[in-house]
Amino acid sequence: AGAGAERRSGKELTKVGSSGGEMWSRTLLKSLRGARQSSQQSGERSLGTLCIVEAKDGAGGLDSASKATLACAQKHLPKPFVALVASDAKGASEAAAGEIASLAGVETVLHGVSDKEGANGLLAEPLSQVVAALVGKLEPTHVVTGSNTFGKNLLPRVAALLDSAPITDVVQVVDESTFVRPIYAGNALSTVKFVGKGPLLLSVRTTAFGSEALETAQGAGAEVASVGAEEVAAGAAAEALSEWVGEEKSESERPQLDAARVVVSGGRALKSKENFEMLEKLADQLGGALGASRAAVDAGMCSNDLQVGQTGKVVAPELYLAIGISGAIQHLAGMKDSKTIVAINKDPEAPIFKVADYGLVGDLFKIIPELAEKLPSQK
């Protein structure tokens, strides 16, 4: 389509400025046309899922939350399946889009949500406008993203723009409108059925869908294209609402906390930042990540990106070592789905022992050095 050409977007004809960013919609809308025509006659939305994933520069591929989101969309939600990649760098966006395009069930992969380079592509204010514009154009029945910091920042804004209540922290998909999510800090599971007009907005927990393997497409991959000019313009109009100032992050050779096979967490009983460092050696020997309770973070023993719990990260590693952690309900909400839990605490009545598979009662300042001495290095 050349400059000034017209394109049918489902309900009306709209102008196309060039053959670049808008070309993706021609193929996609053609594939949706049959479903859309029948759905418009019945007053329902078109079948399909819009999957929103995050790609960060230097992350080395899709993170665990993005993989879990894609797995949920691929195996449990309606098709066709369209992916939108939000990123803080053009190279990371294109690499992630190429990786997603190779997956089975993907119809189209869109990237380039902002004309500006850098982290503006991850700001929730303009991105939510882009998503809302895409939903208005594609009319998907479902919109899904991860239940991580990115998703928690984005989904409520999209829900407000679309006037649709989101279903968050989904751990199981019963059917296309019924989902299971934890309540009361994970002490109960609630089955929720969506009965609104849609679209149905949901976020999924990494620990629930991250173990599901992604299926690779047979033959040619999906189309990869830039987000259309109309959607980019909608996001640009909201860029004045927020500005990316900077980011402070700790660099570590250890695995990411929410994706590690082994997690070694410390609590208030370690008493100081210097004592907390003894867990680093143990984590390195086990090839694992370092975690902490909220009490340890609040006491300044470690950075808040290590916090595990209801207000921190939710993890489900193969092995979770809880050292000097009493087991408050807020902490248990973030780690009780771990495959094997080992607790070390001097208080035999500590609540952590109720969920632990193995418990050791004793002085951690004697036990940890001895354990580190006897364990071979796994690095």
mmCIF file of C-alpha atoms in Angstrom:
data_model
loop_
_atom_site.group_PDB
_atom_site.id
_atom_site.type_symbol
_atom_site.label_atom_id
_atom_site.label_comp_id
_atom_site.label_asym_id
_atom_site.label_seq_id
_atom_site.Cartn_x
_atom_site.Cartn_y
_atom_site.Cartn_z
ATOM 1 C CA ALA A 1 0.000 0.000 0.000
ATOM 2 C CA GLY A 2 1.534 3.281 -1.060
ATOM 3 C CA ALA A 3 1.181 6.680 0.548
ATOM 4 C CA GLY A 4 -2.413 7.813 0.799
ATOM 5 C CA ALA A 5 -3.853 4.321 0.176
ATOM 6 C CA GLU A 6 -6.856 3.069 2.116
ATOM 7 C CA ARG A 7 -7.012 -0.028 4.333
ATOM 8 C CA ARG A 8 -10.008 -1.758 5.854
ATOM 9 C CA SER A 9 -9.557 -2.170 9.639
ATOM 10 C CA GLY A 10 -12.638 -4.262 10.355
ATOM 11 C CA LYS A 11 -15.307 -1.582 10.766
ATOM 12 C CA GLU A 12 -14.090 1.396 8.759
ATOM 13 C CA LEU A 13 -11.583 2.536 6.162
ATOM 14 C CA THR A 14 -8.524 4.315 7.519
ATOM 15 C CA LYS A 15 -5.639 6.065 5.809
ATOM 16 C CA VAL A 16 -2.256 4.372 5.594
ATOM 17 C CA GLY A 17 0.683 6.753 5.515
ATOM 18 C CA SER A 18 3.283 4.311 4.157
ATOM 19 C CA SER A 19 3.949 0.666 3.455
ATOM 20 C CA GLY A 20 6.079 0.257 6.591
ATOM 21 C CA GLY A 21 4.626 -0.018 10.087
ATOM 22 C CA GLU A 22 1.025 -0.592 8.975
ATOM 23 C CA MET A 23 1.712 -3.552 6.648
ATOM 24 C CA TRP A 24 1.467 -6.095 9.470
ATOM 25 C CA SER A 25 -2.259 -5.372 9.862
ATOM 26 C CA ARG A 26 -3.149 -6.404 6.302
ATOM 27 C CA THR A 27 -2.082 -10.024 6.813
ATOM 28 C CA LEU A 28 -3.364 -10.197 10.362
ATOM 29 C CA LEU A 29 -6.762 -8.691 9.614
ATOM 30 C CA LYS A 30 -7.171 -11.029 6.660
ATOM 31 C CA SER A 31 -6.688 -14.022 8.945
ATOM 32 C CA LEU A 32 -9.169 -12.588 11.442
ATOM 33 C CA ARG A 33 -11.760 -11.473 8.886
ATOM 34 C CA GLY A 34 -13.901 -14.585 8.917
ATOM 35 C CA ALA A 35 -14.066 -14.792 12.699
ATOM 36 C CA ARG A 36 -14.641 -11.057 13.014
ATOM 37 C CA GLN A 37 -17.535 -10.944 10.565
ATOM 38 C CA SER A 38 -19.389 -13.699 12.375
ATOM 39 C CA SER A 39 -18.632 -12.207 15.778
ATOM 40 C CA GLN A 40 -19.841 -8.759 14.748
ATOM 41 C CA GLN A 41 -23.149 -10.264 13.665
ATOM 42 C CA SER A 42 -23.563 -11.831 17.120
ATOM 43 C CA GLY A 43 -22.175 -8.803 19.015
ATOM 44 C CA GLU A 44 -19.187 -10.759 20.345
ATOM 45 C CA ARG A 45 -15.483 -10.024 20.038
ATOM 46 C CA SER A 46 -13.253 -11.838 17.541
ATOM 47 C CA LEU A 47 -11.421 -14.915 18.710
ATOM 48 C CA GLY A 48 -7.755 -14.462 19.487
ATOM 49 C CA THR A 49 -5.227 -13.579 22.163
ATOM 50 C CA LEU A 50 -2.908 -10.596 22.437
ATOM 51 C CA CYS A 51 0.179 -11.595 24.432
ATOM 52 C CA ILE A 52 2.374 -8.792 25.845
ATOM 53 C CA VAL A 53 5.965 -9.645 26.771
ATOM 54 C CA GLU A 54 8.978 -7.696 27.982
ATOM 55 C CA ALA A 55 12.450 -7.843 26.431
ATOM 56 C CA LYS A 56 15.275 -6.047 28.235
ATOM 57 C CA ASP A 57 18.633 -5.156 26.776
ATOM 58 C CA GLY A 58 21.387 -7.482 27.984
ATOM 59 C CA ALA A 59 18.981 -10.085 29.382
ATOM 60 C CA GLY A 60 20.206 -12.719 26.931
ATOM 61 C CA GLY A 61 16.789 -13.689 25.589
ATOM 62 C CA LEU A 62 13.292 -13.976 26.970
ATOM 63 C CA ASP A 63 13.034 -13.994 30.754
ATOM 64 C CA SER A 64 11.042 -16.499 32.796
ATOM 65 C CA ALA A 65 7.948 -14.279 33.033
ATOM 66 C CA SER A 66 7.807 -13.814 29.260
ATOM 67 C CA LYS A 67 8.202 -17.548 28.653
ATOM 68 C CA ALA A 68 5.421 -18.323 31.116
ATOM 69 C CA THR A 69 3.145 -15.766 29.427
ATOM 70 C CA LEU A 70 3.853 -17.269 26.011
ATOM 71 C CA ALA A 71 3.286 -20.807 27.312
ATOM 72 C CA CYS A 72 -0.099 -19.827 28.725
ATOM 73 C CA ALA A 73 -1.139 -18.128 25.480
ATOM 74 C CA GLN A 74 0.155 -20.983 23.349
ATOM 75 C CA LYS A 75 -1.483 -23.839 25.244
ATOM 76 C CA HIS A 76 -4.471 -22.484 27.146
ATOM 77 C CA LEU A 77 -5.931 -19.405 25.436
ATOM 78 C CA PRO A 78 -7.822 -18.819 22.160
ATOM 79 C CA LYS A 79 -6.083 -18.546 18.791
ATOM 80 C CA PRO A 80 -4.874 -16.803 16.675
ATOM 81 C CA PHE A 81 -2.108 -15.755 18.989
ATOM 82 C CA VAL A 82 -0.507 -12.325 18.455
ATOM 83 C CA ALA A 83 2.536 -11.211 20.463
ATOM 84 C CA LEU A 84 3.525 -7.633 21.301
ATOM 85 C CA VAL A 85 7.133 -7.103 22.411
ATOM 86 C CA ALA A 86 7.915 -4.095 24.618
ATOM 87 C CA SER A 87 11.603 -3.369 25.048
ATOM 88 C CA ASP A 88 14.139 -0.806 26.193
ATOM 89 C CA ALA A 89 16.391 -1.355 23.179
ATOM 90 C CA LYS A 90 15.795 -1.938 19.457
ATOM 91 C CA GLY A 91 18.239 -4.844 19.285
ATOM 92 C CA ALA A 92 16.625 -6.656 22.224
ATOM 93 C CA SER A 93 13.169 -6.070 20.756
ATOM 94 C CA GLU A 94 14.094 -7.516 17.367
ATOM 95 C CA ALA A 95 15.895 -10.504 18.906
ATOM 96 C CA ALA A 96 12.938 -11.345 21.134
ATOM 97 C CA ALA A 97 10.508 -10.937 18.227
ATOM 98 C CA GLY A 98 12.542 -13.354 16.135
ATOM 99 C CA GLU A 99 12.593 -15.898 18.952
ATOM 100 C CA ILE A 100 8.832 -15.662 19.483
ATOM 101 C CA ALA A 101 8.138 -15.930 15.746
ATOM 102 C CA SER A 102 9.542 -19.462 15.746
ATOM 103 C CA LEU A 103 6.918 -20.692 18.231
ATOM 104 C CA ALA A 104 3.892 -22.742 17.250
ATOM 105 C CA GLY A 105 0.552 -20.947 17.133
ATOM 106 C CA VAL A 106 1.963 -17.437 16.734
ATOM 107 C CA GLU A 107 0.228 -15.490 13.957
ATOM 108 C CA THR A 108 2.148 -12.200 14.119
ATOM 109 C CA VAL A 109 4.846 -10.646 16.314
ATOM 110 C CA LEU A 110 4.801 -6.872 16.752
ATOM 111 C CA HIS A 111 7.608 -4.701 18.125
ATOM 112 C CA GLY A 112 8.742 -1.080 18.108
ATOM 113 C CA VAL A 113 6.134 0.415 20.438
ATOM 114 C CA SER A 114 7.939 3.768 20.674
ATOM 115 C CA ASP A 115 9.750 6.061 18.231
ATOM 116 C CA LYS A 116 12.226 6.931 20.977
ATOM 117 C CA GLU A 117 15.262 4.818 21.780
ATOM 118 C CA GLY A 118 15.875 3.518 25.279
ATOM 119 C CA ALA A 119 13.658 2.612 28.189
ATOM 120 C CA ASN A 120 10.680 4.704 27.031
ATOM 121 C CA GLY A 121 9.484 1.521 25.363
ATOM 122 C CA LEU A 122 8.813 0.032 28.818
ATOM 123 C CA LEU A 123 7.018 2.991 30.400
ATOM 124 C CA ALA A 124 3.529 1.892 31.364
ATOM 125 C CA GLU A 125 1.760 5.186 30.550
ATOM 126 C CA PRO A 126 2.487 5.270 26.788
ATOM 127 C CA LEU A 127 2.588 1.477 26.450
ATOM 128 C CA SER A 128 -0.900 1.109 27.909
ATOM 129 C CA GLN A 129 -2.187 3.498 25.226
ATOM 130 C CA VAL A 130 -0.504 1.412 22.523
ATOM 131 C CA VAL A 131 -2.078 -1.773 23.897
ATOM 132 C CA ALA A 132 -5.512 -0.170 24.158
ATOM 133 C CA ALA A 133 -5.265 1.007 20.523
ATOM 134 C CA LEU A 134 -4.240 -2.473 19.386
ATOM 135 C CA VAL A 135 -7.126 -4.051 21.267
ATOM 136 C CA GLY A 136 -9.515 -1.643 19.591
ATOM 137 C CA LYS A 137 -8.155 -2.606 16.175
ATOM 138 C CA LEU A 138 -7.671 -6.366 16.541
ATOM 139 C CA GLU A 139 -10.561 -7.020 18.955
ATOM 140 C CA PRO A 140 -8.976 -10.005 20.744
ATOM 141 C CA THR A 141 -11.012 -11.876 23.321
ATOM 142 C CA HIS A 142 -8.027 -12.185 25.679
ATOM 143 C CA VAL A 143 -5.047 -10.017 26.615
ATOM 144 C CA VAL A 144 -2.359 -11.706 28.728
ATOM 145 C CA THR A 145 0.904 -10.617 30.328
ATOM 146 C CA GLY A 146 3.174 -11.784 33.132
ATOM 147 C CA SER A 147 2.474 -11.193 36.803
ATOM 148 C CA ASN A 148 5.850 -9.524 37.348
ATOM 149 C CA THR A 149 6.753 -5.873 37.921
ATOM 150 C CA PHE A 150 6.251 -5.111 34.232
ATOM 151 C CA GLY A 151 2.806 -6.703 34.102
ATOM 152 C CA LYS A 152 1.636 -5.298 37.427
ATOM 153 C CA ASN A 153 2.556 -1.817 36.249
ATOM 154 C CA LEU A 154 0.902 -2.181 32.843
ATOM 155 C CA LEU A 155 -2.261 -4.262 33.209
ATOM 156 C CA PRO A 156 -4.265 -1.985 35.585
ATOM 157 C CA ARG A 157 -3.748 0.962 33.235
ATOM 158 C CA VAL A 158 -4.906 -1.057 30.232
ATOM 159 C CA ALA A 159 -7.907 -2.290 32.236
ATOM 160 C CA ALA A 160 -8.903 1.286 33.097
ATOM 161 C CA LEU A 161 -8.619 2.406 29.467
ATOM 162 C CA LEU A 162 -10.723 -0.530 28.254
ATOM 163 C CA ASP A 163 -13.173 -0.442 31.193
ATOM 164 C CA SER A 164 -12.643 -4.146 31.857
ATOM 165 C CA ALA A 165 -11.775 -5.740 35.216
ATOM 166 C CA PRO A 166 -8.503 -7.734 35.083
ATOM 167 C CA ILE A 167 -7.918 -11.177 36.602
ATOM 168 C CA THR A 168 -4.456 -11.200 38.163
ATOM 169 C CA ASP A 169 -1.981 -13.823 39.383
ATOM 170 C CA VAL A 170 -3.624 -16.662 37.455
ATOM 171 C CA VAL A 171 -2.164 -20.075 38.325
ATOM 172 C CA GLN A 172 -4.545 -22.288 36.329
ATOM 173 C CA VAL A 173 -6.739 -21.918 33.256
ATOM 174 C CA VAL A 174 -9.927 -23.963 33.672
ATOM 175 C CA ASP A 175 -11.480 -22.796 30.405
ATOM 176 C CA GLU A 176 -11.483 -19.661 28.266
ATOM 177 C CA SER A 177 -13.406 -17.655 30.873
ATOM 178 C CA THR A 178 -12.650 -19.458 34.155
ATOM 179 C CA PHE A 179 -9.379 -19.151 36.059
ATOM 180 C CA VAL A 180 -7.823 -20.061 39.402
ATOM 181 C CA ARG A 181 -5.882 -17.469 41.405
ATOM 182 C CA PRO A 182 -4.500 -17.388 44.973
ATOM 183 C CA ILE A 183 -6.079 -15.233 47.701
ATOM 184 C CA TYR A 184 -5.257 -14.542 51.358
ATOM 185 C CA ALA A 185 -1.494 -14.556 50.698
ATOM 186 C CA GLY A 186 -1.731 -17.897 48.943
ATOM 187 C CA ASN A 187 -3.564 -19.696 51.734
ATOM 188 C CA ALA A 188 -6.621 -20.288 49.546
ATOM 189 C CA LEU A 189 -7.346 -20.650 45.844
ATOM 190 C CA SER A 190 -10.251 -18.822 44.252
ATOM 191 C CA THR A 191 -11.945 -19.915 41.013
ATOM 192 C CA VAL A 192 -13.015 -16.826 39.077
ATOM 193 C CA LYS A 193 -15.297 -16.676 36.027
ATOM 194 C CA PHE A 194 -15.272 -13.640 33.731
ATOM 195 C CA VAL A 195 -18.776 -12.619 32.634
ATOM 196 C CA GLY A 196 -18.154 -9.145 31.167
ATOM 197 C CA LYS A 197 -18.155 -8.035 27.539
ATOM 198 C CA GLY A 198 -14.390 -8.211 27.359
ATOM 199 C CA PRO A 199 -11.698 -8.138 26.435
ATOM 200 C CA LEU A 200 -10.620 -10.508 29.183
ATOM 201 C CA LEU A 201 -7.401 -9.171 30.752
ATOM 202 C CA LEU A 202 -5.223 -11.472 32.824
ATOM 203 C CA SER A 203 -1.751 -11.803 34.267
ATOM 204 C CA VAL A 204 -0.154 -15.197 34.891
ATOM 205 C CA ARG A 205 2.307 -16.343 37.524
ATOM 206 C CA THR A 206 5.691 -17.499 36.320
ATOM 207 C CA THR A 207 5.766 -20.343 38.834
ATOM 208 C CA ALA A 208 2.529 -21.780 37.457
ATOM 209 C CA PHE A 209 3.310 -21.805 33.730
ATOM 210 C CA GLY A 210 7.098 -21.461 33.578
ATOM 211 C CA SER A 211 7.693 -25.215 33.623
ATOM 212 C CA GLU A 212 5.603 -25.760 30.471
ATOM 213 C CA ALA A 213 7.854 -26.189 27.431
ATOM 214 C CA LEU A 214 7.222 -23.892 24.491
ATOM 215 C CA GLU A 215 6.439 -25.684 21.222
ATOM 216 C CA THR A 216 8.357 -24.728 18.084
ATOM 217 C CA ALA A 217 6.485 -24.195 14.832
ATOM 218 C CA GLN A 218 6.896 -26.625 11.964
ATOM 219 C CA GLY A 219 7.953 -24.821 8.827
ATOM 220 C CA ALA A 220 8.092 -21.059 8.361
ATOM 221 C CA GLY A 221 7.800 -18.829 11.390
ATOM 222 C CA ALA A 222 5.285 -16.090 12.068
ATOM 223 C CA GLU A 223 5.402 -12.642 10.495
ATOM 224 C CA VAL A 224 7.484 -10.064 12.364
ATOM 225 C CA ALA A 225 6.549 -6.410 11.892
ATOM 226 C CA SER A 226 6.593 -3.012 13.542
ATOM 227 C CA VAL A 227 3.640 -1.640 15.462
ATOM 228 C CA GLY A 228 1.441 0.537 13.245
ATOM 229 C CA ALA A 229 1.826 4.318 13.094
ATOM 230 C CA GLU A 230 -1.602 4.883 14.655
ATOM 231 C CA GLU A 231 -0.725 2.845 17.734
ATOM 232 C CA VAL A 232 2.721 4.471 18.080
ATOM 233 C CA ALA A 233 1.055 7.888 17.873
ATOM 234 C CA ALA A 234 -1.389 6.912 20.625
ATOM 235 C CA GLY A 235 1.541 6.029 22.874
ATOM 236 C CA ALA A 236 3.455 9.188 21.967
ATOM 237 C CA ALA A 237 0.523 11.307 23.103
ATOM 238 C CA ALA A 238 0.941 9.919 26.623
ATOM 239 C CA GLU A 239 4.737 10.191 26.848
ATOM 240 C CA ALA A 240 4.473 13.559 28.607
ATOM 241 C CA LEU A 241 2.893 11.803 31.599
ATOM 242 C CA SER A 242 6.138 10.132 32.639
ATOM 243 C CA GLU A 243 9.840 10.274 31.924
ATOM 244 C CA TRP A 244 12.511 7.624 32.240
ATOM 245 C CA VAL A 245 15.145 8.996 34.612
ATOM 246 C CA GLY A 246 17.384 6.008 35.212
ATOM 247 C CA GLU A 247 17.781 2.557 36.676
ATOM 248 C CA GLU A 248 19.981 1.179 39.412
ATOM 249 C CA LYS A 249 20.497 -2.554 39.327
ATOM 250 C CA SER A 250 22.971 -4.894 40.944
ATOM 251 C CA GLU A 251 25.102 -6.973 38.596
ATOM 252 C CA SER A 252 25.636 -10.609 39.541
ATOM 253 C CA GLU A 253 26.894 -13.770 37.895
ATOM 254 C CA ARG A 254 24.337 -15.767 39.856
ATOM 255 C CA PRO A 255 21.106 -16.951 38.221
ATOM 256 C CA GLN A 256 18.062 -14.680 38.321
ATOM 257 C CA LEU A 257 16.127 -15.135 41.538
ATOM 258 C CA ASP A 258 12.820 -16.015 39.896
ATOM 259 C CA ALA A 259 14.425 -18.472 37.468
ATOM 260 C CA ALA A 260 17.065 -20.202 39.621
ATOM 261 C CA ARG A 261 17.088 -23.940 40.264
ATOM 262 C CA VAL A 262 18.368 -23.338 43.813
ATOM 263 C CA VAL A 263 17.587 -20.367 46.094
ATOM 264 C CA VAL A 264 19.397 -19.637 49.368
ATOM 265 C CA SER A 265 17.428 -17.126 51.468
ATOM 266 C CA GLY A 266 18.336 -15.445 54.738
ATOM 267 C CA GLY A 267 16.243 -13.724 57.370
ATOM 268 C CA ARG A 268 16.368 -11.441 60.386
ATOM 269 C CA ALA A 269 18.419 -13.934 62.425
ATOM 270 C CA LEU A 270 21.546 -13.126 60.367
ATOM 271 C CA LYS A 271 21.568 -9.755 62.210
ATOM 272 C CA SER A 272 23.943 -7.820 59.901
ATOM 273 C CA LYS A 273 25.014 -7.264 56.322
ATOM 274 C CA GLU A 274 28.396 -8.817 57.058
ATOM 275 C CA ASN A 275 26.780 -11.992 58.363
ATOM 276 C CA PHE A 276 24.458 -12.115 55.360
ATOM 277 C CA GLU A 277 27.498 -12.415 53.116
ATOM 278 C CA MET A 278 28.128 -15.942 54.418
ATOM 279 C CA LEU A 279 25.081 -17.028 52.408
ATOM 280 C CA GLU A 280 26.710 -15.813 49.213
ATOM 281 C CA LYS A 281 29.397 -18.486 49.432
ATOM 282 C CA LEU A 282 26.774 -21.153 50.035
ATOM 283 C CA ALA A 283 24.691 -19.935 47.078
ATOM 284 C CA ASP A 284 27.759 -19.975 44.828
ATOM 285 C CA GLN A 285 28.648 -23.503 45.909
ATOM 286 C CA LEU A 286 25.154 -24.686 45.011
ATOM 287 C CA GLY A 287 25.035 -22.697 41.778
ATOM 288 C CA GLY A 288 21.969 -20.876 43.078
ATOM 289 C CA ALA A 289 20.504 -17.426 43.607
ATOM 290 C CA LEU A 290 20.430 -15.368 46.780
ATOM 291 C CA GLY A 291 17.118 -14.399 48.400
ATOM 292 C CA ALA A 292 15.918 -12.729 51.583
ATOM 293 C CA SER A 293 12.919 -12.172 53.793
ATOM 294 C CA ARG A 294 11.346 -8.722 54.071
ATOM 295 C CA ALA A 295 12.746 -8.356 57.593
ATOM 296 C CA ALA A 296 16.296 -8.803 56.262
ATOM 297 C CA VAL A 297 15.692 -6.284 53.487
ATOM 298 C CA ASP A 298 14.144 -3.723 55.841
ATOM 299 C CA ALA A 299 17.130 -4.118 58.168
ATOM 300 C CA GLY A 300 19.476 -3.164 55.342
ATOM 301 C CA MET A 301 21.238 -6.521 55.132
ATOM 302 C CA CYS A 302 20.681 -6.782 51.364
ATOM 303 C CA SER A 303 19.035 -5.007 48.442
ATOM 304 C CA ASN A 304 15.269 -5.138 47.997
ATOM 305 C CA ASP A 305 15.526 -6.960 44.646
ATOM 306 C CA LEU A 306 16.363 -10.088 46.682
ATOM 307 C CA GLN A 307 13.102 -10.041 48.626
ATOM 308 C CA VAL A 308 10.965 -13.162 48.401
ATOM 309 C CA GLY A 309 7.351 -13.015 49.510
ATOM 310 C CA GLN A 310 3.966 -11.462 48.982
ATOM 311 C CA THR A 311 5.447 -8.000 48.375
ATOM 312 C CA GLY A 312 8.578 -9.376 46.715
ATOM 313 C CA LYS A 313 9.235 -12.092 44.177
ATOM 314 C CA VAL A 314 7.415 -15.389 43.917
ATOM 315 C CA VAL A 315 9.779 -18.317 43.350
ATOM 316 C CA ALA A 316 9.402 -22.068 42.945
ATOM 317 C CA PRO A 317 12.910 -23.557 42.656
ATOM 318 C CA GLU A 318 13.824 -27.212 42.950
ATOM 319 C CA LEU A 319 15.567 -26.446 46.252
ATOM 320 C CA TYR A 320 14.812 -23.574 48.635
ATOM 321 C CA LEU A 321 17.011 -23.053 51.711
ATOM 322 C CA ALA A 322 15.367 -20.860 54.362
ATOM 323 C CA ILE A 323 18.089 -19.813 56.788
ATOM 324 C CA GLY A 324 17.174 -17.830 59.886
ATOM 325 C CA ILE A 325 13.671 -17.207 58.520
ATOM 326 C CA SER A 326 10.767 -17.632 60.917
ATOM 327 C CA GLY A 327 8.186 -18.296 58.214
ATOM 328 C CA ALA A 328 5.767 -15.371 58.350
ATOM 329 C CA ILE A 329 2.749 -15.798 56.104
ATOM 330 C CA GLN A 330 3.955 -13.007 53.809
ATOM 331 C CA HIS A 331 7.196 -14.885 53.121
ATOM 332 C CA LEU A 332 5.529 -18.267 52.676
ATOM 333 C CA ALA A 333 3.329 -16.779 49.946
ATOM 334 C CA GLY A 334 6.445 -16.294 47.817
ATOM 335 C CA MET A 335 8.175 -19.660 48.206
ATOM 336 C CA LYS A 336 5.871 -22.415 49.428
ATOM 337 C CA ASP A 337 5.505 -23.880 45.927
ATOM 338 C CA SER A 338 9.207 -24.809 45.916
ATOM 339 C CA LYS A 339 9.821 -28.479 45.156
ATOM 340 C CA THR A 340 11.996 -29.085 48.246
ATOM 341 C CA ILE A 341 12.218 -26.720 51.224
ATOM 342 C CA VAL A 342 15.034 -26.941 53.781
ATOM 343 C CA ALA A 343 14.752 -24.781 56.912
ATOM 344 C CA ILE A 344 17.485 -23.905 59.411
ATOM 345 C CA ASN A 345 16.344 -22.123 62.570
ATOM 346 C CA LYS A 346 17.164 -22.264 66.271
ATOM 347 C CA ASP A 347 13.477 -22.038 67.229
ATOM 348 C CA PRO A 348 11.850 -25.502 66.930
ATOM 349 C CA GLU A 349 8.394 -23.863 66.943
ATOM 350 C CA ALA A 350 9.124 -21.569 63.980
ATOM 351 C CA PRO A 351 6.281 -21.656 61.404
ATOM 352 C CA ILE A 352 8.769 -22.333 58.605
ATOM 353 C CA PHE A 353 9.093 -25.946 59.812
ATOM 354 C CA LYS A 354 5.405 -26.550 59.017
ATOM 355 C CA VAL A 355 6.045 -26.178 55.294
ATOM 356 C CA ALA A 356 9.627 -27.483 55.211
ATOM 357 C CA ASP A 357 10.468 -30.917 53.824
ATOM 358 C CA TYR A 358 13.625 -30.989 55.936
ATOM 359 C CA GLY A 359 14.326 -28.997 59.085
ATOM 360 C CA LEU A 360 17.464 -28.459 61.109
ATOM 361 C CA VAL A 361 17.193 -26.871 64.560
ATOM 362 C CA GLY A 362 20.365 -25.145 65.622
ATOM 363 C CA ASP A 363 22.624 -22.090 65.521
ATOM 364 C CA LEU A 364 22.979 -20.996 61.910
ATOM 365 C CA PHE A 365 26.346 -19.355 62.660
ATOM 366 C CA LYS A 366 27.718 -22.825 63.389
ATOM 367 C CA ILE A 367 25.703 -24.795 60.845
ATOM 368 C CA ILE A 368 26.310 -22.662 57.721
ATOM 369 C CA PRO A 369 30.158 -22.616 57.906
ATOM 370 C CA GLU A 370 30.141 -26.363 58.509
ATOM 371 C CA LEU A 371 27.721 -26.946 55.645
ATOM 372 C CA ALA A 372 29.775 -24.753 53.303
ATOM 373 C CA GLU A 373 32.934 -26.635 54.244
ATOM 374 C CA LYS A 374 31.430 -30.046 53.481
ATOM 375 C CA LEU A 375 29.625 -29.096 50.273
ATOM 376 C CA PRO A 376 31.628 -29.372 47.025
ATOM 377 C CA SER A 377 31.498 -26.378 44.698
ATOM 378 C CA GLN A 378 28.972 -26.678 41.869
ATOM 379 C CA LYS A 379 30.321 -23.763 39.804
#
